[in-house]
């Protein structure tokens, strides 16, 4: 008996070049064959693992990795020997439970869930934009959204399946986009730059720049886009960054469900679980984080001076 997954593989072999590469009918212009994929892990360097992580961040989050995320998932990639060809992870998804767990975890994360919260057709269209900086053609949209709607593929599979079936032009653009993302993350080499790449507004600013990457972009143009992205992220509204800083540095204690050892309830009942709670307590946050730097207590969560400066900018700008 042929399994559903085997049927999908057989279908992809025939349909990927048509639906994934832009053709809608058998009469469409011929497309170059996609590169051969492999189920086998291959020896790769740490740099290769970091490149794989950047590609996964683009595929599942539509953005470059932050330094902390890059370090964490590079370790995961090294332990699991993820292949450098991200599209090949589609084939490993069906045979390697560890790969399946990683990809499903990315797809089910709060960030990916928010990014791909719409129906299957809108989700596939967003994935195309994040991967290839273009809209899907009608055939590709119907094909991939149909697989999602039927349950034949999960949201953890589709981004890497799109890469597995992509043509050379789309793959070339994805490679250039990954190169810009890699250079951007490498440029977050000061506490100030790292602190600015925090929050929804900063991520949205970066996505806008990444959307302008083209397949034939030159190294000089790539470098210019990285500088533009750094400036755009730094100029993004402080409120979104403050929300992210508070979640990372304060909510471990100041929450309805504290996670910091030794805290069963929020100290003095002060909670920062929601944006409204953060804004309502803006003055208290400003005094304790910026003026006295008493909080976080003992700086157990390692708030940086750059993050305190962002809180200052936010509060002195009206806490908006």
Short mmCIF file of C-alpha atoms in Angstrom, two decimals:
data_model
loop_
_atom_site.label_atom_id
_atom_site.label_comp_id
_atom_site.label_asym_id
_atom_site.label_seq_id
_atom_site.Cartn_x
_atom_site.Cartn_y
_atom_site.Cartn_z
CA UNK A 1 0.00 0.00 0.00
CA UNK A 2 1.31 3.44 -0.87
CA UNK A 3 1.27 5.82 2.12
CA UNK A 4 -0.09 9.34 1.88
CA UNK A 5 3.43 10.72 2.32
CA UNK A 6 4.72 8.51 -0.50
CA UNK A 7 1.94 9.81 -2.68
CA UNK A 8 2.90 13.36 -1.86
CA UNK A 9 6.51 12.66 -2.77
CA UNK A 10 5.43 11.19 -6.07
CA UNK A 11 3.15 14.13 -6.72
CA UNK A 12 5.85 16.62 -5.86
CA UNK A 13 8.26 15.02 -8.29
CA UNK A 14 5.81 15.87 -11.08
CA UNK A 15 4.16 18.99 -9.74
CA UNK A 16 6.95 20.91 -8.00
CA UNK A 17 8.38 22.24 -11.24
CA UNK A 18 4.92 23.32 -12.34
CA UNK A 19 3.35 24.65 -9.15
CA UNK A 20 6.45 25.60 -7.21
CA UNK A 21 8.38 27.24 -10.01
CA UNK A 22 5.70 29.42 -11.48
CA UNK A 23 4.01 27.44 -14.28
CA UNK A 24 0.24 27.05 -14.35
CA UNK A 25 -0.35 24.77 -17.33
CA UNK A 26 1.61 22.17 -19.30
CA UNK A 27 1.92 24.81 -22.04
CA UNK A 28 3.83 27.19 -19.78
CA UNK A 29 7.44 28.01 -20.61
CA UNK A 30 9.79 25.19 -19.59
CA UNK A 31 11.47 25.62 -16.22
CA UNK A 32 14.96 24.48 -15.24
CA UNK A 33 14.99 21.38 -13.07
CA UNK A 34 15.41 21.97 -9.35
CA UNK A 35 18.69 20.82 -7.78
CA UNK A 36 18.86 17.20 -6.68
CA UNK A 37 17.98 16.80 -3.00
CA UNK A 38 19.36 14.25 -0.58
CA UNK A 39 18.17 12.54 2.58
CA UNK A 40 21.72 12.20 3.86
CA UNK A 41 23.33 14.59 6.30
CA UNK A 42 26.61 15.93 4.97
CA UNK A 43 29.62 17.23 6.89
CA UNK A 44 29.25 20.98 7.37
CA UNK A 45 31.10 23.69 9.25
CA UNK A 46 29.69 25.94 11.96
CA UNK A 47 29.34 28.61 9.30
CA UNK A 48 27.22 26.20 7.25
CA UNK A 49 25.03 25.51 10.28
CA UNK A 50 24.60 29.26 10.83
CA UNK A 51 23.63 29.64 7.17
CA UNK A 52 21.02 26.88 7.62
CA UNK A 53 19.60 28.71 10.63
CA UNK A 54 19.34 31.97 8.69
CA UNK A 55 17.43 30.15 5.95
CA UNK A 56 15.07 28.64 8.50
CA UNK A 57 14.45 32.05 10.05
CA UNK A 58 13.60 33.46 6.63
CA UNK A 59 11.35 30.51 5.82
CA UNK A 60 9.45 30.42 9.11
CA UNK A 61 9.70 34.00 10.42
CA UNK A 62 10.44 36.07 7.33
CA UNK A 63 13.40 37.76 8.99
CA UNK A 64 17.07 37.49 9.92
CA UNK A 65 18.03 35.67 13.09
CA UNK A 66 18.82 37.68 16.19
CA UNK A 67 22.21 36.81 17.77
CA UNK A 68 20.67 34.78 20.60
CA UNK A 69 18.41 32.82 18.28
CA UNK A 70 21.26 32.22 15.86
CA UNK A 71 23.46 30.78 18.60
CA UNK A 72 20.69 28.56 19.98
CA UNK A 73 19.57 27.08 16.68
CA UNK A 74 23.12 26.72 15.41
CA UNK A 75 23.66 24.42 18.37
CA UNK A 76 20.50 22.52 17.46
CA UNK A 77 21.66 22.22 13.85
CA UNK A 78 25.07 20.95 14.90
CA UNK A 79 23.57 18.31 17.20
CA UNK A 80 21.06 17.14 14.61
CA UNK A 81 23.38 17.55 11.62
CA UNK A 82 20.87 19.53 9.60
CA UNK A 83 21.83 19.61 5.96
CA UNK A 84 23.03 22.84 4.40
CA UNK A 85 20.42 22.52 1.63
CA UNK A 86 17.32 23.75 3.46
CA UNK A 87 14.99 22.29 0.84
CA UNK A 88 16.33 18.82 1.62
CA UNK A 89 14.84 19.14 5.09
CA UNK A 90 11.47 18.52 3.48
CA UNK A 91 12.54 15.00 2.61
CA UNK A 92 14.04 14.44 6.04
CA UNK A 93 10.83 15.63 7.71
CA UNK A 94 9.11 12.38 6.77
CA UNK A 95 11.87 10.06 7.99
CA UNK A 96 13.61 11.89 10.85
CA UNK A 97 11.49 12.65 13.95
CA UNK A 98 14.10 15.09 15.24
CA UNK A 99 13.86 17.19 12.08
CA UNK A 100 10.09 16.98 12.26
CA UNK A 101 10.16 18.25 15.85
CA UNK A 102 12.43 21.17 14.94
CA UNK A 103 10.39 22.31 11.94
CA UNK A 104 7.05 21.86 13.68
CA UNK A 105 8.41 23.78 16.67
CA UNK A 106 9.36 26.69 14.42
CA UNK A 107 6.01 26.64 12.65
CA UNK A 108 4.05 26.47 15.90
CA UNK A 109 6.01 29.21 17.67
CA UNK A 110 4.04 32.34 18.64
CA UNK A 111 5.93 34.40 16.05
CA UNK A 112 5.20 32.05 13.15
CA UNK A 113 1.63 31.52 14.33
CA UNK A 114 1.06 35.28 14.22
CA UNK A 115 2.80 35.67 10.86
CA UNK A 116 0.81 32.85 9.26
CA UNK A 117 -2.45 33.31 11.15
CA UNK A 118 -4.65 33.63 8.07
CA UNK A 119 -6.22 30.90 5.93
CA UNK A 120 -4.15 28.52 3.82
CA UNK A 121 -4.14 30.65 0.67
CA UNK A 122 -2.98 33.77 2.52
CA UNK A 123 -0.44 31.70 4.43
CA UNK A 124 1.07 30.27 1.25
CA UNK A 125 1.19 33.74 -0.32
CA UNK A 126 3.08 35.08 2.72
CA UNK A 127 5.50 32.15 2.57
CA UNK A 128 6.21 32.90 -1.11
CA UNK A 129 6.96 36.52 -0.25
CA UNK A 130 9.23 35.56 2.64
CA UNK A 131 11.11 33.02 0.54
CA UNK A 132 11.13 34.43 -2.99
CA UNK A 133 9.99 38.08 -2.73
CA UNK A 134 7.12 37.44 -5.11
CA UNK A 135 3.48 36.45 -5.20
CA UNK A 136 2.62 32.84 -6.09
CA UNK A 137 1.09 32.14 -9.47
CA UNK A 138 -2.45 30.76 -9.49
CA UNK A 139 -1.38 27.15 -9.97
CA UNK A 140 1.19 27.23 -7.21
CA UNK A 141 -1.20 28.94 -4.80
CA UNK A 142 -3.95 26.38 -5.44
CA UNK A 143 -1.53 23.43 -5.25
CA UNK A 144 0.16 24.30 -1.94
CA UNK A 145 -2.90 25.70 -0.18
CA UNK A 146 -4.80 22.59 -1.26
CA UNK A 147 -2.18 20.38 0.40
CA UNK A 148 -2.50 22.44 3.58
CA UNK A 149 -6.30 22.37 3.56
CA UNK A 150 -6.39 18.60 3.01
CA UNK A 151 -3.89 17.94 5.79
CA UNK A 152 -1.52 16.30 3.33
CA UNK A 153 1.16 18.77 4.43
CA UNK A 154 1.58 20.64 7.71
CA UNK A 155 2.67 24.23 8.13
CA UNK A 156 5.95 22.82 9.36
CA UNK A 157 6.50 21.18 5.98
CA UNK A 158 5.36 23.76 3.45
CA UNK A 159 8.23 26.32 3.71
CA UNK A 160 10.89 23.67 3.12
CA UNK A 161 8.69 21.93 0.54
CA UNK A 162 8.55 25.18 -1.41
CA UNK A 163 12.34 25.28 -1.35
CA UNK A 164 12.54 21.62 -2.36
CA UNK A 165 10.48 22.37 -5.45
CA UNK A 166 11.87 25.78 -6.31
CA UNK A 167 13.52 26.63 -9.61
CA UNK A 168 16.95 28.18 -10.03
CA UNK A 169 15.74 31.79 -10.17
CA UNK A 170 13.78 31.51 -6.94
CA UNK A 171 16.63 29.65 -5.25
CA UNK A 172 19.11 32.30 -6.38
CA UNK A 173 16.96 35.05 -4.88
CA UNK A 174 16.54 33.09 -1.65
CA UNK A 175 20.32 32.66 -1.44
CA UNK A 176 20.88 36.41 -1.89
CA UNK A 177 18.24 37.15 0.74
CA UNK A 178 19.93 34.74 3.15
CA UNK A 179 23.26 36.45 2.51
CA UNK A 180 21.78 39.84 3.40
CA UNK A 181 20.18 38.34 6.51
CA UNK A 182 23.49 36.77 7.54
CA UNK A 183 25.34 40.06 7.10
CA UNK A 184 22.65 41.91 9.04
CA UNK A 185 22.91 39.55 12.02
CA UNK A 186 26.70 39.77 11.95
CA UNK A 187 26.38 43.57 12.04
CA UNK A 188 24.46 43.39 15.34
CA UNK A 189 27.87 43.48 16.98
CA UNK A 190 27.25 46.12 19.63
CA UNK A 191 24.79 46.08 22.56
CA UNK A 192 23.02 49.08 21.03
CA UNK A 193 22.44 47.43 17.67
CA UNK A 194 21.35 44.17 19.28
CA UNK A 195 18.91 45.99 21.54
CA UNK A 196 17.36 47.87 18.63
CA UNK A 197 16.60 44.58 16.82
CA UNK A 198 13.82 43.78 19.24
CA UNK A 199 10.06 43.88 18.93
CA UNK A 200 7.49 43.72 16.16
CA UNK A 201 8.21 47.17 14.73
CA UNK A 202 11.92 46.46 14.33
CA UNK A 203 11.19 43.11 12.65
CA UNK A 204 8.67 44.75 10.31
CA UNK A 205 11.25 47.38 9.35
CA UNK A 206 13.76 44.65 8.49
CA UNK A 207 11.22 42.67 6.45
CA UNK A 208 10.52 45.77 4.36
CA UNK A 209 14.21 46.01 3.44
CA UNK A 210 14.59 42.27 2.81
CA UNK A 211 11.63 42.42 0.42
CA UNK A 212 13.77 44.50 -1.96
CA UNK A 213 16.48 41.87 -2.41
CA UNK A 214 16.80 40.65 -6.01
CA UNK A 215 18.46 37.56 -7.45
CA UNK A 216 21.13 39.55 -9.31
CA UNK A 217 21.96 41.97 -6.51
CA UNK A 218 25.65 42.89 -6.30
CA UNK A 219 27.81 42.64 -3.17
CA UNK A 220 27.88 46.43 -2.95
CA UNK A 221 24.08 46.57 -3.13
CA UNK A 222 23.85 43.89 -0.47
CA UNK A 223 26.10 45.91 1.83
CA UNK A 224 23.98 49.01 1.23
CA UNK A 225 20.80 47.10 2.12
CA UNK A 226 22.38 45.89 5.36
CA UNK A 227 23.20 49.47 6.35
CA UNK A 228 19.69 50.55 5.40
CA UNK A 229 18.23 47.72 7.48
CA UNK A 230 20.31 48.68 10.52
CA UNK A 231 19.12 52.28 10.24
CA UNK A 232 15.49 51.27 9.74
CA UNK A 233 15.55 48.94 12.75
CA UNK A 234 17.15 51.61 14.94
CA UNK A 235 14.52 54.14 13.87
CA UNK A 236 11.55 51.83 14.50
CA UNK A 237 9.19 52.85 17.32
CA UNK A 238 10.55 52.30 20.83
CA UNK A 239 7.26 50.99 22.26
CA UNK A 240 7.51 47.67 20.47
CA UNK A 241 11.12 47.29 21.59
CA UNK A 242 10.20 48.06 25.20
CA UNK A 243 7.49 45.39 25.14
CA UNK A 244 10.09 42.87 23.98
CA UNK A 245 12.62 44.03 26.60
CA UNK A 246 10.05 43.76 29.39
CA UNK A 247 9.09 40.25 28.24
CA UNK A 248 12.73 39.20 28.20
CA UNK A 249 13.93 40.90 31.38
CA UNK A 250 10.96 41.55 33.68
CA UNK A 251 8.09 39.12 33.10
CA UNK A 252 9.99 36.22 34.68
CA UNK A 253 9.02 37.82 38.01
CA UNK A 254 6.30 40.35 37.19
CA UNK A 255 3.69 38.01 35.80
CA UNK A 256 0.55 36.21 36.85
CA UNK A 257 2.65 33.07 36.36
CA UNK A 258 6.27 33.90 37.33
CA UNK A 259 8.97 31.58 36.02
CA UNK A 260 11.85 32.93 38.11
CA UNK A 261 12.80 30.43 40.87
CA UNK A 262 11.67 31.64 44.27
CA UNK A 263 8.74 33.72 43.02
CA UNK A 264 5.31 32.14 43.41
CA UNK A 265 3.53 35.44 42.75
CA UNK A 266 4.45 38.75 41.16
CA UNK A 267 6.36 41.03 43.60
CA UNK A 268 3.96 43.58 45.11
CA UNK A 269 1.37 42.36 42.63
CA UNK A 270 3.04 44.25 39.77
CA UNK A 271 2.46 42.48 36.46
CA UNK A 272 3.67 43.23 32.95
CA UNK A 273 1.92 40.45 31.03
CA UNK A 274 0.15 42.85 28.68
CA UNK A 275 1.00 46.01 26.78
CA UNK A 276 -1.64 47.89 28.74
CA UNK A 277 0.00 46.90 32.03
CA UNK A 278 3.39 48.09 30.80
CA UNK A 279 2.01 51.46 29.69
CA UNK A 280 0.04 51.91 32.91
CA UNK A 281 3.22 51.43 34.95
CA UNK A 282 5.50 53.42 32.63
CA UNK A 283 6.69 55.81 35.34
CA UNK A 284 7.55 53.02 37.78
CA UNK A 285 9.44 51.19 35.03
CA UNK A 286 11.32 54.36 34.10
CA UNK A 287 12.38 55.09 37.68
CA UNK A 288 13.49 51.55 38.50
CA UNK A 289 15.04 50.64 35.17
CA UNK A 290 16.56 53.95 34.06
CA UNK A 291 16.99 56.32 37.00
CA UNK A 292 17.95 54.02 39.87
CA UNK A 293 18.68 50.89 37.78
CA UNK A 294 17.42 48.95 40.80
CA UNK A 295 15.50 46.63 38.52
CA UNK A 296 15.72 43.92 37.39
CA UNK A 297 16.67 42.98 40.93
CA UNK A 298 20.35 42.14 41.00
CA UNK A 299 20.09 42.30 37.21
CA UNK A 300 19.54 38.56 37.24
CA UNK A 301 18.05 38.72 33.75
CA UNK A 302 21.04 40.70 32.41
CA UNK A 303 19.36 43.83 31.10
CA UNK A 304 21.93 45.80 29.11
CA UNK A 305 22.59 49.53 29.25
CA UNK A 306 21.47 49.74 25.64
CA UNK A 307 18.09 48.29 26.66
CA UNK A 308 17.81 50.79 29.51
CA UNK A 309 18.50 53.56 27.02
CA UNK A 310 15.62 52.33 24.85
CA UNK A 311 13.32 52.43 27.90
CA UNK A 312 14.51 56.01 28.50
CA UNK A 313 13.74 57.01 24.92
CA UNK A 314 10.31 55.39 25.16
CA UNK A 315 9.32 57.06 28.41
CA UNK A 316 10.72 60.49 27.62
CA UNK A 317 8.95 60.32 24.27
CA UNK A 318 5.59 59.85 25.96
CA UNK A 319 5.63 56.08 26.55
CA UNK A 320 3.79 55.57 23.26
#
